[in-house]
Short mmCIF file of C-alpha atoms in Angstrom, two decimals:
data_model
loop_
_atom_site.label_atom_id
_atom_site.label_comp_id
_atom_site.label_asym_id
_atom_site.label_seq_id
_atom_site.Cartn_x
_atom_site.Cartn_y
_atom_site.Cartn_z
CA MET A 257 118.62 61.28 118.29
CA GLY A 258 121.21 61.59 115.46
CA ALA A 259 120.32 64.06 112.77
CA GLU A 260 116.74 64.28 113.99
CA ARG A 261 116.67 67.33 116.24
CA SER A 262 114.92 70.59 116.93
CA LEU A 263 115.11 72.84 113.89
CA GLY A 264 114.32 76.10 115.66
CA ARG A 265 113.56 78.95 113.33
CA GLN A 266 115.98 77.86 110.60
CA ARG A 267 114.23 76.75 107.42
CA LYS A 268 114.26 72.98 107.18
CA PRO A 269 115.69 72.75 103.63
CA GLU A 270 118.49 75.13 104.61
CA MET A 271 119.23 73.06 107.73
CA VAL A 272 119.40 69.84 105.71
CA ALA A 273 121.61 71.43 103.03
CA GLU A 274 124.01 72.80 105.66
CA ALA A 275 124.14 69.48 107.48
CA MET A 276 124.90 67.59 104.30
CA LEU A 277 127.54 70.13 103.28
CA ALA A 278 129.19 69.63 106.68
CA ARG A 279 129.33 65.89 106.00
CA ILE A 280 130.87 66.54 102.59
CA ARG A 281 133.48 68.87 104.10
CA SER A 282 134.36 66.37 106.81
CA GLY A 283 134.97 63.62 104.27
CA GLU A 284 132.10 61.48 105.50
CA LEU A 285 130.49 61.95 102.09
CA THR A 286 133.23 61.80 99.48
CA VAL A 287 133.13 62.73 95.80
CA GLY A 288 131.34 59.97 93.90
CA THR A 289 129.25 58.85 96.89
CA ARG A 290 125.64 58.05 96.05
CA LEU A 291 123.34 59.78 98.52
CA PRO A 292 120.53 57.95 100.33
CA SER A 293 117.05 58.21 98.84
CA GLU A 294 114.87 61.23 99.55
CA ARG A 295 112.73 59.07 101.83
CA ASP A 296 115.75 57.89 103.83
CA LEU A 297 117.15 61.41 104.12
CA ALA A 298 113.75 62.69 105.25
CA THR A 299 113.68 60.06 107.99
CA GLU A 300 117.28 60.77 108.99
CA TYR A 301 116.75 64.52 109.36
CA GLY A 302 113.18 64.39 110.62
CA VAL A 303 111.78 66.51 107.78
CA SER A 304 109.44 66.08 104.83
CA ARG A 305 110.55 64.77 101.46
CA ASN A 306 109.76 68.20 100.01
CA ALA A 307 112.30 69.74 102.39
CA VAL A 308 114.88 67.17 101.31
CA ARG A 309 114.10 67.82 97.65
CA GLU A 310 114.65 71.55 98.11
CA ALA A 311 117.87 70.92 100.03
CA LEU A 312 119.15 68.76 97.17
CA THR A 313 118.23 71.52 94.73
CA VAL A 314 120.33 73.95 96.78
CA LEU A 315 123.27 71.55 96.74
CA GLN A 316 122.85 71.05 93.00
CA LEU A 317 122.83 74.79 92.38
CA SER A 318 125.90 75.26 94.56
CA GLY A 319 127.68 72.51 92.61
CA HIS A 320 128.09 69.94 95.41
CA VAL A 321 125.55 67.38 94.21
CA GLU A 322 124.56 66.01 90.81
CA THR A 323 121.24 64.28 90.30
CA ARG A 324 121.18 61.68 87.53
CA LEU A 325 117.83 60.80 86.06
CA GLY A 326 116.73 57.37 87.25
CA ASP A 327 119.96 56.84 89.19
CA GLY A 328 119.88 59.11 92.23
CA SER A 329 122.04 61.93 93.58
CA TYR A 330 125.82 61.87 93.88
CA VAL A 331 128.43 64.04 95.59
CA VAL A 332 130.56 65.89 93.04
CA GLN A 333 133.54 68.23 93.18
CA PRO A 334 132.28 71.84 92.94
CA ALA A 335 133.95 74.21 90.52
CA VAL A 336 136.69 76.25 92.17
CA VAL A 337 135.98 79.95 91.79
CA GLN A 338 138.51 82.47 93.05
CA ASP A 339 137.46 84.33 96.20
CA ARG A 340 134.28 82.24 96.55
CA ASP A 341 134.15 79.37 99.00
CA ASP A 342 131.56 76.63 99.17
CA THR A 343 129.65 78.46 101.92
CA LYS A 344 129.02 81.35 99.54
CA GLY A 345 127.94 78.84 96.93
CA LEU A 346 125.48 77.31 99.38
CA LEU A 347 124.04 80.72 100.26
CA ALA A 348 123.68 81.65 96.60
CA GLY A 349 122.07 78.29 95.81
CA THR A 350 119.66 78.73 98.73
CA SER A 351 118.70 82.20 97.53
CA ILE A 352 117.97 80.97 94.01
CA ALA A 353 116.08 77.87 95.18
CA GLU A 354 113.88 79.98 97.47
CA SER A 355 112.99 82.36 94.65
CA LEU A 356 112.10 79.80 91.98
CA GLN A 357 108.46 79.20 92.95
CA ALA A 358 107.78 82.92 93.36
CA ARG A 359 109.44 83.65 90.02
CA GLU A 360 107.38 80.94 88.31
CA ALA A 361 104.11 82.39 89.60
CA LEU A 362 104.98 86.01 88.84
CA GLU A 363 106.46 85.33 85.41
CA LEU A 364 103.51 83.18 84.40
CA ALA A 365 101.16 86.01 85.38
CA SER A 366 103.33 88.51 83.48
CA ALA A 367 103.38 86.40 80.33
CA LEU A 368 99.61 85.87 80.40
CA MET A 369 99.03 89.61 80.80
CA ALA A 370 101.53 90.28 78.00
CA ILE A 371 99.36 88.17 75.69
CA ARG A 372 96.55 90.65 76.31
CA LYS A 373 98.46 93.93 76.58
CA ALA A 374 101.80 93.77 74.76
CA THR A 375 102.33 96.42 72.11
CA ARG A 376 104.30 95.95 68.90
CA SER A 377 107.20 97.73 70.59
CA ASP A 378 107.02 95.32 73.54
CA LEU A 379 107.14 92.31 71.21
CA LEU A 380 110.16 93.72 69.41
CA LYS A 381 111.97 94.14 72.73
CA ILE A 382 111.16 90.52 73.64
CA ASP A 383 112.47 89.36 70.26
CA ALA A 384 115.63 91.44 70.74
CA ALA A 385 116.26 89.82 74.13
CA VAL A 386 115.97 86.35 72.58
CA ALA A 387 118.33 87.34 69.76
CA GLU A 388 120.86 88.56 72.32
CA MET A 389 120.61 85.24 74.16
CA GLU A 390 121.30 83.41 70.91
CA GLU A 391 124.42 85.50 70.25
CA HIS A 392 125.86 84.87 73.71
CA LEU A 393 125.15 81.15 73.47
CA GLU A 394 126.88 80.89 70.10
CA ARG A 395 130.02 82.27 71.78
CA GLU A 396 129.47 80.03 74.82
CA ASP A 397 129.51 83.16 76.97
CA PHE A 398 127.26 81.68 79.64
CA GLU A 399 127.62 84.58 82.06
CA SER A 400 126.30 87.05 79.48
CA TYR A 401 123.71 84.51 78.34
CA LEU A 402 122.25 84.24 81.82
CA ARG A 403 122.10 88.01 82.19
CA ALA A 404 120.19 88.11 78.91
CA THR A 405 117.66 85.53 80.16
CA LEU A 406 116.89 87.80 83.09
CA ASP A 407 116.54 90.75 80.71
CA LEU A 408 114.02 88.71 78.70
CA HIS A 409 111.90 88.07 81.78
CA LEU A 410 112.00 91.77 82.59
CA ALA A 411 110.93 92.60 79.03
CA ILE A 412 107.98 90.22 79.39
CA ALA A 413 107.02 91.76 82.74
CA SER A 414 107.19 95.20 81.15
CA ALA A 415 104.98 93.96 78.31
CA SER A 416 102.35 92.96 80.87
CA ARG A 417 101.69 96.69 81.32
CA THR A 418 101.07 95.94 84.99
CA PRO A 419 103.35 98.09 87.18
CA LEU A 420 103.02 95.94 90.30
CA LEU A 421 103.97 92.77 88.42
CA LEU A 422 106.94 94.53 86.85
CA SER A 423 108.09 95.77 90.25
CA LEU A 424 107.88 92.33 91.85
CA VAL A 425 109.57 90.55 88.93
CA ALA A 426 112.33 93.19 88.90
CA GLU A 427 112.94 92.73 92.63
CA LEU A 428 113.31 88.95 92.33
CA THR A 429 115.31 89.22 89.12
CA GLU A 430 117.87 91.57 90.65
CA LYS A 431 118.22 89.28 93.66
CA HIS A 432 118.75 86.34 91.31
CA ARG A 433 121.23 88.32 89.19
CA ALA A 434 123.54 88.77 92.18
CA ASP A 435 123.68 85.02 92.81
CA GLN A 436 123.70 83.61 89.29
CA TRP A 437 127.47 83.02 89.27
CA VAL A 438 126.70 79.62 90.76
CA LEU A 439 124.75 78.84 87.58
CA HIS A 440 127.10 79.98 84.83
CA ASP A 441 130.01 78.24 86.54
CA ARG A 442 128.35 74.91 85.69
CA TYR A 443 126.59 75.71 82.41
CA THR A 444 127.36 73.61 79.32
CA PRO A 445 126.36 74.02 75.67
CA GLU A 446 123.70 71.33 76.21
CA ILE A 447 122.19 73.12 79.20
CA GLY A 448 122.30 76.38 77.27
CA ALA A 449 120.53 74.82 74.28
CA TYR A 450 117.77 73.47 76.52
CA SER A 451 117.37 76.85 78.21
CA LEU A 452 117.26 78.73 74.91
CA ASP A 453 114.61 76.36 73.54
CA VAL A 454 112.39 77.01 76.57
CA HIS A 455 112.78 80.79 76.37
CA ARG A 456 112.18 80.83 72.61
CA ALA A 457 108.98 78.84 73.14
CA LEU A 458 107.81 81.31 75.79
CA ALA A 459 108.47 84.33 73.57
CA GLN A 460 106.74 82.70 70.60
CA ALA A 461 103.70 81.76 72.68
CA ILE A 462 103.30 85.39 73.78
CA ARG A 463 103.55 86.55 70.15
CA ASP A 464 100.98 83.91 69.09
CA LYS A 465 98.66 84.75 72.01
CA ASP A 466 98.89 81.07 72.94
CA VAL A 467 97.81 80.71 76.58
CA ALA A 468 98.52 76.98 76.71
CA GLY A 469 101.93 77.57 75.16
CA VAL A 470 102.82 80.21 77.75
CA TYR A 471 101.74 77.92 80.56
CA GLY A 472 103.64 74.96 79.13
CA ALA A 473 106.87 76.88 78.54
CA THR A 474 106.82 78.49 81.99
CA CYS A 475 106.16 75.21 83.77
CA ARG A 476 108.83 73.48 81.70
CA HIS A 477 111.30 76.22 82.64
CA TYR A 478 110.71 76.03 86.37
CA GLU A 479 109.75 72.41 86.92
CA GLU A 480 112.87 71.30 85.10
CA TYR A 481 115.07 74.30 85.79
CA PRO A 482 117.72 74.57 83.05
CA ALA A 483 120.75 74.58 85.38
CA LEU A 484 119.52 71.27 86.83
CA HIS A 485 118.52 69.74 83.49
CA GLY A 486 119.96 66.36 82.52
#
């Protein structure tokens, strides 16, 4: 039956990501290899294309795969980080990929509530978080930059004046914070500039009470996640 087999209780995207990583480790899929299409991978592993897409996102986040717009996905050499093997990278990438949809929903709700409830003090804190992001990016300190992006999202959740939303955003943010090393290891000035533009737009939309702007910036952030951009 090949790769098509019982998946048990393991999440299908995680199973596909682990199976593909095993093929990379074994040398079956070498650096520079173009991966089969999502449709072909879905058939091979007996899963949906959505499961394959999420698995590829995990492998992108962990640095094993690069997706090129209009050209497909390729195996790449992951960055070597001391004391962190590719299994840890896969786990961190899985954790981030699993949280993205929940973060999008919660942060959109927070931003929309912030439009209604943010005080002048809240808006100043949001502006301060953006300014801190700008400073870190100017120095190309991507690790500190990414921490500041999370602080911005917490400031927006706080500005929602909705304790439950703040609690949920804080829980996901702290989980993400522990795994974000897989992101800053592969950040570039271009990725950082894209990310900063999205976050600036979100902060400005909240200040302008622009519902469409908040929605557009949030969707842009999560539908074309900065670490996967380009």
